[in-house]
Coordinates of C-alpha atoms and ligand atoms in Angstrom, one line a residue:
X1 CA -4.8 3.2 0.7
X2 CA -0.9 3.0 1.4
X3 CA 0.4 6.2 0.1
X4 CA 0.3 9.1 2.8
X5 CA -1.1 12.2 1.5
X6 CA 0.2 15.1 3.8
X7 CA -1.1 18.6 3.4
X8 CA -0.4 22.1 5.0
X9 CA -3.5 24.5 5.2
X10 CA -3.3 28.3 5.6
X11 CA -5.9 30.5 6.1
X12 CA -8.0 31.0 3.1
X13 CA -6.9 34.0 0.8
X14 CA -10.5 35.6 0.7
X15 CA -14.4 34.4 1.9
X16 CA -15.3 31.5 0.2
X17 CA -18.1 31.8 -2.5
X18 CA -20.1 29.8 -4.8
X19 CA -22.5 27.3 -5.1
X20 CA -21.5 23.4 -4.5
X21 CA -23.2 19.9 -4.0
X22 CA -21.8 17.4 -1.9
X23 CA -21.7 13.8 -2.8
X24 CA -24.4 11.0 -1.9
X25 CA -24.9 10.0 1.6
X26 CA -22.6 7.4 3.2
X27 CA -25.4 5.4 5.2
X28 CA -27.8 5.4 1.8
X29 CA -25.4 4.5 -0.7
X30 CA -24.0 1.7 2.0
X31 CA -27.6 -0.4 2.5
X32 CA -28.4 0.8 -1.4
X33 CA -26.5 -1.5 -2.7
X34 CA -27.0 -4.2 0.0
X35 CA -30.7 -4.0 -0.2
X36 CA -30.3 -4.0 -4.1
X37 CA -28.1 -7.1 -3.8
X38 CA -30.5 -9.2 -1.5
X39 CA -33.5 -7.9 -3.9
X40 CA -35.4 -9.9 -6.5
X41 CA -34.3 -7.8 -9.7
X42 CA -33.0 -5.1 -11.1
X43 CA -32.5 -1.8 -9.2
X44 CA -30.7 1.7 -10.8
X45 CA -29.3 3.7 -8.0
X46 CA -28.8 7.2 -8.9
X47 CA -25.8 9.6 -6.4
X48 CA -24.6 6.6 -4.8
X49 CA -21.2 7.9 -3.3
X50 CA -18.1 6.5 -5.0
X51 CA -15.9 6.7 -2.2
X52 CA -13.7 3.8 -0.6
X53 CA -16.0 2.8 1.7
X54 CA -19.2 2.0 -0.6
X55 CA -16.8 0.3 -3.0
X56 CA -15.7 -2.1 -0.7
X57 CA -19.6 -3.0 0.6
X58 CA -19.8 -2.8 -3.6
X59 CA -17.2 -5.4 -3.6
X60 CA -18.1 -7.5 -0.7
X61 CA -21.6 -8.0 -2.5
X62 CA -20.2 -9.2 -5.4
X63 CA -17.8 -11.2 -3.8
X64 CA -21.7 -13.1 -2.5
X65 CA -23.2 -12.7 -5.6
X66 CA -24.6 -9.9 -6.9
X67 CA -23.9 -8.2 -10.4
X68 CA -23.0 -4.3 -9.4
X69 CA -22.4 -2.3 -12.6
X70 CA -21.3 1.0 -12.7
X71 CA -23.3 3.1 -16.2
X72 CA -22.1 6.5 -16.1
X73 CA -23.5 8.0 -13.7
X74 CA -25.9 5.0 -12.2
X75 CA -25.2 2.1 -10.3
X76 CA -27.6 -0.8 -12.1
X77 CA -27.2 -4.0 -9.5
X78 CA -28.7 -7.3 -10.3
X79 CA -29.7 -8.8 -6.9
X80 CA -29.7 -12.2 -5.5
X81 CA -33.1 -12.6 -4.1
X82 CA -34.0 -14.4 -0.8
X83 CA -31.5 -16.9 -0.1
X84 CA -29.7 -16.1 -3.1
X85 CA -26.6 -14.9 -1.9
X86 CA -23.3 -17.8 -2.3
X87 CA -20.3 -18.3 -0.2
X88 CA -17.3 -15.9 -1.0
X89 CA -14.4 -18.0 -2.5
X90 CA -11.8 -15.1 -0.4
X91 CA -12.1 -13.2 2.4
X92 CA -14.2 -10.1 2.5
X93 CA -11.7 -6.4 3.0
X94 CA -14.4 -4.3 4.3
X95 CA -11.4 -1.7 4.7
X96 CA -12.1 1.5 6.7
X97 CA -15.5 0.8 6.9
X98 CA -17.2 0.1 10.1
X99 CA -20.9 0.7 8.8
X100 CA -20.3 -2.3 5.7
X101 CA -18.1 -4.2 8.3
X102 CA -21.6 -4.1 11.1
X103 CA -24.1 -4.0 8.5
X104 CA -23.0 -7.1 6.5
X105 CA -22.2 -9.5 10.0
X106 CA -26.1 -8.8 10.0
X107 CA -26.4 -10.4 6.3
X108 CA -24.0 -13.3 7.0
X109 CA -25.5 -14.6 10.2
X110 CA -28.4 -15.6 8.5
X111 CA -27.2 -17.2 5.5
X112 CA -26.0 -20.6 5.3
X113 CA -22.0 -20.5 4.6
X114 CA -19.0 -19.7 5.7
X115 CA -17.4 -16.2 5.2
X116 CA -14.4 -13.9 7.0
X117 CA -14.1 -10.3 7.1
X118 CA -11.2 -8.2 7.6
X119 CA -10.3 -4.2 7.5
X120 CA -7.4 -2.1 7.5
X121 CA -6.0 -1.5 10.9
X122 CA -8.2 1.3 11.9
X123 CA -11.0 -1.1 11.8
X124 CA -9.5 -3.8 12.7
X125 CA -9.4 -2.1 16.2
X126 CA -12.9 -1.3 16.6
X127 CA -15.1 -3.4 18.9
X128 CA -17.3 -6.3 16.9
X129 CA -18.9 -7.6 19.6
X130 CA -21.6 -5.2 19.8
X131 CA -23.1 -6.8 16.5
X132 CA -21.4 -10.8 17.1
X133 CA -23.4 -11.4 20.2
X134 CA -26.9 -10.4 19.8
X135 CA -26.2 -11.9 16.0
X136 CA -24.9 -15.4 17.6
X137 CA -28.5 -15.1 19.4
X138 CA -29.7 -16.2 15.7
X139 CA -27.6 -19.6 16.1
X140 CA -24.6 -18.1 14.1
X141 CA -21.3 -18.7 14.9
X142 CA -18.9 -15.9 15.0
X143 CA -15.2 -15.9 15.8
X144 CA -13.3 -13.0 16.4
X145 CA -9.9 -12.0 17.6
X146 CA -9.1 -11.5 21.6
X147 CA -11.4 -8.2 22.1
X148 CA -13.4 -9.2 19.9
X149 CA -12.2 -7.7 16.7
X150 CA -11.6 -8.4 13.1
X151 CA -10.5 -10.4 11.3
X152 CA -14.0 -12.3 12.2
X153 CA -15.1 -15.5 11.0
X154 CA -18.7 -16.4 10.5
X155 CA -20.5 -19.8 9.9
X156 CA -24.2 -18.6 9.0
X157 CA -27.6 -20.2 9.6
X158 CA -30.3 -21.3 7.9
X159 CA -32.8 -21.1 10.3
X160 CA -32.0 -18.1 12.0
X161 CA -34.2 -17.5 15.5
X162 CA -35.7 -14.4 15.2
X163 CA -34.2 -11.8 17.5
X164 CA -35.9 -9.2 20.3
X165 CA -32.9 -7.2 21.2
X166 CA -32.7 -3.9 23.0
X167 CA -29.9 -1.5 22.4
X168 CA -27.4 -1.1 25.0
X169 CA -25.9 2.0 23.1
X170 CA -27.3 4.3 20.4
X171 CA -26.4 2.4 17.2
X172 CA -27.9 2.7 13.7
X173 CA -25.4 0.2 13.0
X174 CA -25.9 -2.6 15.5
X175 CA -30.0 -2.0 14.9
X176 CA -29.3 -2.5 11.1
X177 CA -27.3 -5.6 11.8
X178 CA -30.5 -7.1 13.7
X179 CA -33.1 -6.5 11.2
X180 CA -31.2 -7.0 8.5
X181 CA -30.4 -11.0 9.9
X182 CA -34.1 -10.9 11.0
X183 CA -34.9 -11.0 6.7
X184 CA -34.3 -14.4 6.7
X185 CA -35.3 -15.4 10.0
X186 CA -39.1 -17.0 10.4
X187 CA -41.3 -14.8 12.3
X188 CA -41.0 -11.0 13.9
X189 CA -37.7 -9.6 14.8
X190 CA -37.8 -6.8 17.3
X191 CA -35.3 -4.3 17.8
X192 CA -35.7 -1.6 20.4
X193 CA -33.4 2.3 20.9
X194 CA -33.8 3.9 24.0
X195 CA -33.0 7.3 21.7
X196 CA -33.6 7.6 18.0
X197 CA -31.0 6.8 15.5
X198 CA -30.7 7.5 11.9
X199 CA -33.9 5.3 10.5
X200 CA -32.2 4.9 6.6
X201 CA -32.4 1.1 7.1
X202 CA -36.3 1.4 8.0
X203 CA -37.0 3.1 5.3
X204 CA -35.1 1.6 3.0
X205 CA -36.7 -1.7 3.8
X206 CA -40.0 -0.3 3.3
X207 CA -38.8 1.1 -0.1
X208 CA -37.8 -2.9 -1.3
X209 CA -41.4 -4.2 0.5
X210 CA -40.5 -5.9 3.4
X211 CA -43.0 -5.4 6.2
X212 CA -41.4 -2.8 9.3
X213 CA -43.4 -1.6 11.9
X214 CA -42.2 1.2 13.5
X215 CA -43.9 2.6 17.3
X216 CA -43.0 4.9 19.2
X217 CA -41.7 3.5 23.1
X218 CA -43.1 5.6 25.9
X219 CA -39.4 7.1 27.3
X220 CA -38.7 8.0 24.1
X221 CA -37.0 5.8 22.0
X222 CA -38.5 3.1 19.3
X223 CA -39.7 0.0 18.3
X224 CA -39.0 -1.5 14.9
X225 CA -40.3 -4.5 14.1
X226 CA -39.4 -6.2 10.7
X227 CA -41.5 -9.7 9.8
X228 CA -39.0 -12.8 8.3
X229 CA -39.0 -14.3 5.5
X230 CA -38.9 -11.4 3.9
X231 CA -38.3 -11.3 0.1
X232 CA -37.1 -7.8 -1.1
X233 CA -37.8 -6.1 -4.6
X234 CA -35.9 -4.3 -6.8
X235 CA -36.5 -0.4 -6.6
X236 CA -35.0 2.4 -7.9
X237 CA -33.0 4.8 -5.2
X238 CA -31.9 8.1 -5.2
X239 CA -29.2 9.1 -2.7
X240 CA -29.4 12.8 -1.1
X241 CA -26.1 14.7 -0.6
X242 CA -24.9 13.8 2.7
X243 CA -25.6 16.4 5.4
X244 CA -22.2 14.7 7.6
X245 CA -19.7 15.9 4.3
X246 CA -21.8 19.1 4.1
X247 CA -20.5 19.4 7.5
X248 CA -17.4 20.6 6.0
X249 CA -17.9 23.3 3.8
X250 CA -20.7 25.0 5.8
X251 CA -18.3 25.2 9.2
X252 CA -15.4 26.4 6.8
X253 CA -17.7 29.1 5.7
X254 CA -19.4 30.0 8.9
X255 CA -15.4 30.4 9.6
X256 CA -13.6 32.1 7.5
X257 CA -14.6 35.8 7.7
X258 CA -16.6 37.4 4.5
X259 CA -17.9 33.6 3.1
X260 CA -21.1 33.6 1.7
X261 CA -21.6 29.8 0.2
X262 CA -24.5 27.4 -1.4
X263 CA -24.6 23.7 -0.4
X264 CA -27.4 22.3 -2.5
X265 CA -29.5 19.3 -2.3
X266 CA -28.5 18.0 1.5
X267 CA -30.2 15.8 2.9
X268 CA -32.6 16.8 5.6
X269 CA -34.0 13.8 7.6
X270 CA -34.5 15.2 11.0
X271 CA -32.3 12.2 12.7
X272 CA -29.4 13.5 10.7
X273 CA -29.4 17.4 11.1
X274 CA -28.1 17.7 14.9
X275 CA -25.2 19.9 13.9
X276 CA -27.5 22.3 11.8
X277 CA -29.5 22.2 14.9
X278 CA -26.8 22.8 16.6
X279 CA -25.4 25.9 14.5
X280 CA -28.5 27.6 14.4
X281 CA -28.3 27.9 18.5
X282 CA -25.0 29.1 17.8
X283 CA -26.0 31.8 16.0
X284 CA -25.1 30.6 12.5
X285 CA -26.8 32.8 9.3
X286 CA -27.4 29.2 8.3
X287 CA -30.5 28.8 6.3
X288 CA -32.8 26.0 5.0
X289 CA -34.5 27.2 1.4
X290 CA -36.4 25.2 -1.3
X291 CA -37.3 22.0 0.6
X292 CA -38.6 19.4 -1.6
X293 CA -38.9 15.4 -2.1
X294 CA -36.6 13.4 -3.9
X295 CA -36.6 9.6 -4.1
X296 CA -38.8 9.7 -0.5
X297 CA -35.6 11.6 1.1
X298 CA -36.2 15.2 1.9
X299 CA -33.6 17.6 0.8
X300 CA -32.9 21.3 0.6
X301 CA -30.1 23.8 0.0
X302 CA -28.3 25.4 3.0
X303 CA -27.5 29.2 2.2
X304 CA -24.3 30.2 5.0
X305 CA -23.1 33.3 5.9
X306 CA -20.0 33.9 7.7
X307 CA -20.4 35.8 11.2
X308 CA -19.5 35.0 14.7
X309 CA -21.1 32.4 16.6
X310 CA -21.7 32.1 20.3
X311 CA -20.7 28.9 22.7
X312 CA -23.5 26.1 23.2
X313 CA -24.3 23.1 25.6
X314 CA -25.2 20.3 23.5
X315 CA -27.3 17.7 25.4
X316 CA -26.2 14.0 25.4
X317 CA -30.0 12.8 23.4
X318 CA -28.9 14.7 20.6
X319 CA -25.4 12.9 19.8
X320 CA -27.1 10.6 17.6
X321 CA -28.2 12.8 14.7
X322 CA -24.8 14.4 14.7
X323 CA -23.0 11.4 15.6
X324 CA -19.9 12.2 12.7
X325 CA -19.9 15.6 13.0
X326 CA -18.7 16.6 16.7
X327 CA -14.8 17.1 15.4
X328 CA -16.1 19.7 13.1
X329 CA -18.3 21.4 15.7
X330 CA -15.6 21.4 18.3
X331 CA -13.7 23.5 15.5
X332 CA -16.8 25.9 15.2
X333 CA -17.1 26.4 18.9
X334 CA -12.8 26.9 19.4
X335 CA -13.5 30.1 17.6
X336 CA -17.0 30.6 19.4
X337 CA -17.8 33.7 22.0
X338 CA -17.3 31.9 25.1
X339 CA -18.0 28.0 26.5
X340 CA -19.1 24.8 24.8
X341 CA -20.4 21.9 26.7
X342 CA -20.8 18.9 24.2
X343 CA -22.1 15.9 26.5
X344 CA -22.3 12.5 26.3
X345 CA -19.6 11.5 23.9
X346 CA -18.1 8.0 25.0
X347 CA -19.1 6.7 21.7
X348 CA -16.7 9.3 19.7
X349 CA -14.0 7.0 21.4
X350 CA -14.6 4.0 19.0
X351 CA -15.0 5.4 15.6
X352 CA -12.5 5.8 13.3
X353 CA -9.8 6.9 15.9
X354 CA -10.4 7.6 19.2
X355 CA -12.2 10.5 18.3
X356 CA -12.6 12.6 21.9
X357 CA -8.9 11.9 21.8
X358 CA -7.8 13.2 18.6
X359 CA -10.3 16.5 18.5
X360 CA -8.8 17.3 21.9
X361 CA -5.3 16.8 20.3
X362 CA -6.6 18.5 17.5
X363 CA -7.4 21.7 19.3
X364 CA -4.8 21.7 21.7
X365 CA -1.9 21.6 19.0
X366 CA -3.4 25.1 17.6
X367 CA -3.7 26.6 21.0
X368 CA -7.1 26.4 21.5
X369 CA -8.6 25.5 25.5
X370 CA -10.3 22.6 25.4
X371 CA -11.0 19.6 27.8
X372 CA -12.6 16.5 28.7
X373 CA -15.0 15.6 31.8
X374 CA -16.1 12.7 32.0
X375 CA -17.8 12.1 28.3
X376 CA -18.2 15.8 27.8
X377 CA -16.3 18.0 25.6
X378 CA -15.5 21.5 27.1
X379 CA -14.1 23.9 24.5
X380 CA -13.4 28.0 25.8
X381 CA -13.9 29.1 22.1
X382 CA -11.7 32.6 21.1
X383 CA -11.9 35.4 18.8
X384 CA -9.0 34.0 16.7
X385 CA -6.6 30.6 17.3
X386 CA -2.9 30.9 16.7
X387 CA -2.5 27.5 14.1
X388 CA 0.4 26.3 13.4
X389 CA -0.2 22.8 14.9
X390 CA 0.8 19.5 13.4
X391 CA -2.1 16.8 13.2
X392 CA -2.1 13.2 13.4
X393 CA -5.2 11.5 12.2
X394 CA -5.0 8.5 12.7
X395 CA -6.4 7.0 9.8
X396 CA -10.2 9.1 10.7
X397 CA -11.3 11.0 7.4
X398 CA -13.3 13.5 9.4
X399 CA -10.5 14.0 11.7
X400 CA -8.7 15.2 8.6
X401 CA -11.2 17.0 6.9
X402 CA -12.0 19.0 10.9
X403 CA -8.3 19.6 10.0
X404 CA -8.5 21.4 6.9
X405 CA -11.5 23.8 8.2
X406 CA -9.6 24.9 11.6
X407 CA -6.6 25.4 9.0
X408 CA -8.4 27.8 6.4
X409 CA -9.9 29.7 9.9
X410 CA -6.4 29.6 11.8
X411 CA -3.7 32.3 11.8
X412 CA -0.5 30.1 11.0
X413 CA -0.4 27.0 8.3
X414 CA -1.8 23.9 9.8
X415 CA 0.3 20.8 9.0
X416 CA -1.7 17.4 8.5
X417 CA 0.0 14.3 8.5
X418 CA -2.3 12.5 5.8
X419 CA -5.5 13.2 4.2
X420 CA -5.6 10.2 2.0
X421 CA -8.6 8.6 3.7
X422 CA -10.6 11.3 3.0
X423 CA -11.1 9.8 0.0
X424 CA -13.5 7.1 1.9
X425 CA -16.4 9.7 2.5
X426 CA -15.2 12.8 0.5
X427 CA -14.2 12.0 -2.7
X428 CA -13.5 15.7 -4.4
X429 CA -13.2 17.4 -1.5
X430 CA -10.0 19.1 -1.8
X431 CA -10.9 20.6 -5.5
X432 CA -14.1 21.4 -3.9
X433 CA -13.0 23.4 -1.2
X434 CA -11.0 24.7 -4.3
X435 CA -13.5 25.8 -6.0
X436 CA -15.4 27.6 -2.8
X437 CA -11.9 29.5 -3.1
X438 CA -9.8 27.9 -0.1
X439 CA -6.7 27.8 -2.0
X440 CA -5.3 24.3 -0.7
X441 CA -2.5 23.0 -2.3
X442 CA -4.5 20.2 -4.9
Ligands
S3P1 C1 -23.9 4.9 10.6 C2 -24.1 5.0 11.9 C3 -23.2 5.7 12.9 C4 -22.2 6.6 12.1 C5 -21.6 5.9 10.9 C6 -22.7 5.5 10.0 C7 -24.8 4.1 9.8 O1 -22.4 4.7 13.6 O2 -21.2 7.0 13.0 O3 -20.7 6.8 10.3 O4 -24.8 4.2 8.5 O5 -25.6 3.4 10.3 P1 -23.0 4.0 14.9 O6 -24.2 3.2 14.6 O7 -21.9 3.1 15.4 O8 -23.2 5.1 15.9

C-alpha cells in the first residue's frame, strides 16, 4: 500500500438513511483460514473479509502450504493437517497486520523449520516480545530486532514443551499465540487472563475438534486449557459482520443530526460489544432486533437513531471488548453533554499508531477539549466542534475511519492525510458511507 489516498470530509448534506451490512469480522476471518490451513481437509468459509490484512495471513499460509482458493463468494482452503505445514522458500509480509504477525509466531514455534516475518513500518514498530518469550518457553528460537521487533526470525520445534502461561496484559493475541503452539505440543497447555478477551480462537478450536477446556478463575478472569497433539478437521465457517467496522457507521449516525440507519447481521458475542455497551449508557437510540444463530456466532441488526448523547466513565475491565473502538467513542463523547472518563488505555499506545496519541491529536486539531491522565482519556464533549483540522494517521485504519465520522459531524471540512489503509479492515467503506448518504468525495 504505497499510494497515499488523502481525503477532505464535510459535514454530511442530510441524516444518513438506509440499510447496510458490514463486512466479515477481522479476528474470524484471520484464525478461519489458519485453522482451515492446519486442518485435515477441506473447509468452505463463507463472509471472510477480503481486506489487506486477511490476504496477507491468506498469503502467509500458502507461502507454508496450504491451497486457499477464492470461488465467488467462498473461500474453499485445502489444509495441511498436523505437521503438515513446510518451510516458506521467502520471507513472510504479514504487512499491517499485527493479529496474523502474533497469531502465526504461535504456528511457527512449534513447527520444525525455519521461517522470518516482516511488516510494513507500522508493524514493524510494534513490540513482539509479548508473543517471542513465552513462545521461546516451547524451545523455539526467535530473533528479533533491538526492541524486539520485526523483521523476526524463527527456528521452530518439534517437540514443543507445553506451555502454562499467565497474561501479563489483556491479549486475545498473545493467548492465541500460546494455544495455537500448544496444537503441536505433547500434553495440556494452559493459558490464563486475569480479564476476558475476545474467545474467537476458543471457539474456533472447538469448531475444528480440538479439545479446550475453558473455567472460569475466581478474580475473574479464565482458564483455557487446550490438550496437544491436536489434529484439527476441516469445518465449514461463517464469519459475522464485524461489530469493530460497524463501529463506524453507527457513531456517524448517532452523529449527524436526523440519521436513522440499519447495520444488519453484526456480530454480537458479548466480549466484543463494549462500545454498544457503552452507547447505550450514553444514551444512544441504539437498538438490538432479530437476534439469531449463524454458523455458532450470534448476530443481530442494530437499528440507530440520531439524538444527543450524554458523557460516560468507562471502567478499565471493559477495554477489552471494545479494544479497537475507543478512537471512534472519543469522537462520540467530543460531541457528548458534558465529561468522558475512558480509563485504562496504556494498550491503545501500541496498536497501529500510538493510538491515545493520535485520538488526542485527533480531537484537539478540531477544537475539541480533551486530555490524558495517566492511561485515562478525558474528553469535555460540546454541543457542536468547529472542524477544520488536518489529520495524520499514521498508517492506523481506525484512526482514519474516527476521521471520517468527526468530519461528516463537524462544522468545517476535515482534511485527512491518507485513508488508504482503510482498505485493511474496511474494504467499501467509503461507497458505503456513500450509500448511507455522507456525500465523501469517492
Ligand atoms: C485481536 C485482538 C486485539 C485487537 C486486534 C484483534 C485478535 O489485539 O486489538 O485488532 O484478533 O485477537 P490485542 O490482543 O493485542 O489486544
Amino acid at each position: 500500500m504505497t499510494e497515499q489516498r488523502p481525503l477532505t470530509v464535510s459535514s454530511a448534506p442530510t441524516g444518513l438513511s438506509g440499510r447496510v451490512s458490514v463486512p466479515g469480522d477481522k479476528s474470524i476471518s484471520h484464525r478461519a483460514l489458519m485453522f482451515a490451513s492446519l486442518a485435515e481437509g477441506t473447509t468452505v468459509i463463507t463472509g471472510l473479509l477480503e481486506g489487506e490484512d486477511v490476504l496477507r495471513t491468506a498469503g502467509a499460509m500458502r507461502a507454508l502450504g496450504a491451497k486457499i482458493v477464492q470461488e465467488a463468494t467462498k473461500w474453499v482452503v485445502e489444509g495441511c493437517g498436523a505437521a503438515g505445514l513446510k518451510e516458506p522458500e521467502d520471507v513472510l509480509d504479514m504487512g499491517n497486520s499485527g493479529t496474523a504477525a502474533r497469531l502465526l509466531s504461535g504456528v511457527l514455534a512449534t513447527h520444525p523449520f525455519m521461517s522470518v516475518m516482516t511488516g510494513d513500518a507500522s508493524l514493524r514498530s510494534r513490540p513482539m516480545g509479548r508473543v517471542s518469550v513465552p513462545l521461546a518457553g516451547t524451545g523455539a528460537r526467535f530473533v528479533t530486532r533491538a526492541g524486539q521487533k520485526l523483521p523476526m526470525a524463527v527456528e521452530g520445534t518439534g517437540e514443543g514443551k507445553a506451555l502454562h502461561y499467565r497474561l501479563p496484559v489483556a491479549s486475545a493475541q498473545v493467548k492465541s499465540a500460546v494455544l495455537l503452539a500448544g496444537l503441536s505440543c505433547q500434553g495440556e497447555t494452559v493459558v490464563e487472563e486475569p480479564v476476558p478477551t475476545r474467545d474467537h480462537t476458543e471457539n474456533m478450536l472447538r469448531h475444528f475438534g480440538a479439545d479446550v477446556e475453558v473455567t472460569a478463575l475466581p478474580e475473574g478472569g479464565r482458564r483455557i486449557a487446550v490438550q496437544g497433539p491436536a489434529s484439527l478437521k476441516a469445518r465449514d465457517v461463517v464469519v459475522p459482520g464485524d461489530p469493530s467496522s460497524a463501529a463506524f457507521p453507527v457513531v456517524a449516525a448517532l452523529l449527524v443530526p436526523g440519521s436513522e440507519i440499519v447495520v444488519s447481521a453484526v456480530g454480537q458475542n458479548p466480549l466484543r460489544t463494549g462500545l454498544f455497551k457503552t452507547l447505550r449508557e450514553m444514551g444512544a437510540s441504539l437498538e438490538l432486533r432479530d437476534e439469531r444463530v449463524e454458523g455458532g456466532e450470534v448476530i443481530g441488526d442494530l437499528y440507530i437513531r440520531a439524538g444527543r448523547l450524554k458523557g460516560v466513565d468507562v471502567p478499565a475491565e471493559r477495554v477489552p471488548s471494545m479494544i479497537d473502538e475507543y478512537p471512534v467513542l472519543a469522537v462520540a463523547c467530543a460531541f457528548a453533554d458534558g465529561e468522558s472518563r475512558l480509563r485504562g488505555l496504556a494498550e491503545l499506545r501500541v496498536k497501529e499508531s500510538d493510538r491515545l496519541a493520535s485520538t488526542v491529536a485527533l480531537l484537539e486539531a478540531n477544537g475539541a477539549d480533551v486530555r490524558v491522565e495517566g492511561d485515562d482519556l478525558i474528553i469535555q464533549g460540546q454541543a457542536s466542534l468547529p472542524g477544520g483540522g488536518t489529520v495524520c494517521t499514521h498508517m492506523d485504519h481506525r484512526l482514519a475511519m474516527s476521521a471520517v465520522v468527526l468530519g461528516l459531524a463537524a462544522e468545517k471540512p476535515v482534511k485527512i492525510d491518507d485513508t488508504a489503509f482503510i482498505e485493511t479492515s474496511f474494504p467499501g467503506f467509503v461507497e458505503l458511507m456513500n450509500s448511507l448518504g455522507a456525500g465523501l468525495a469517492a
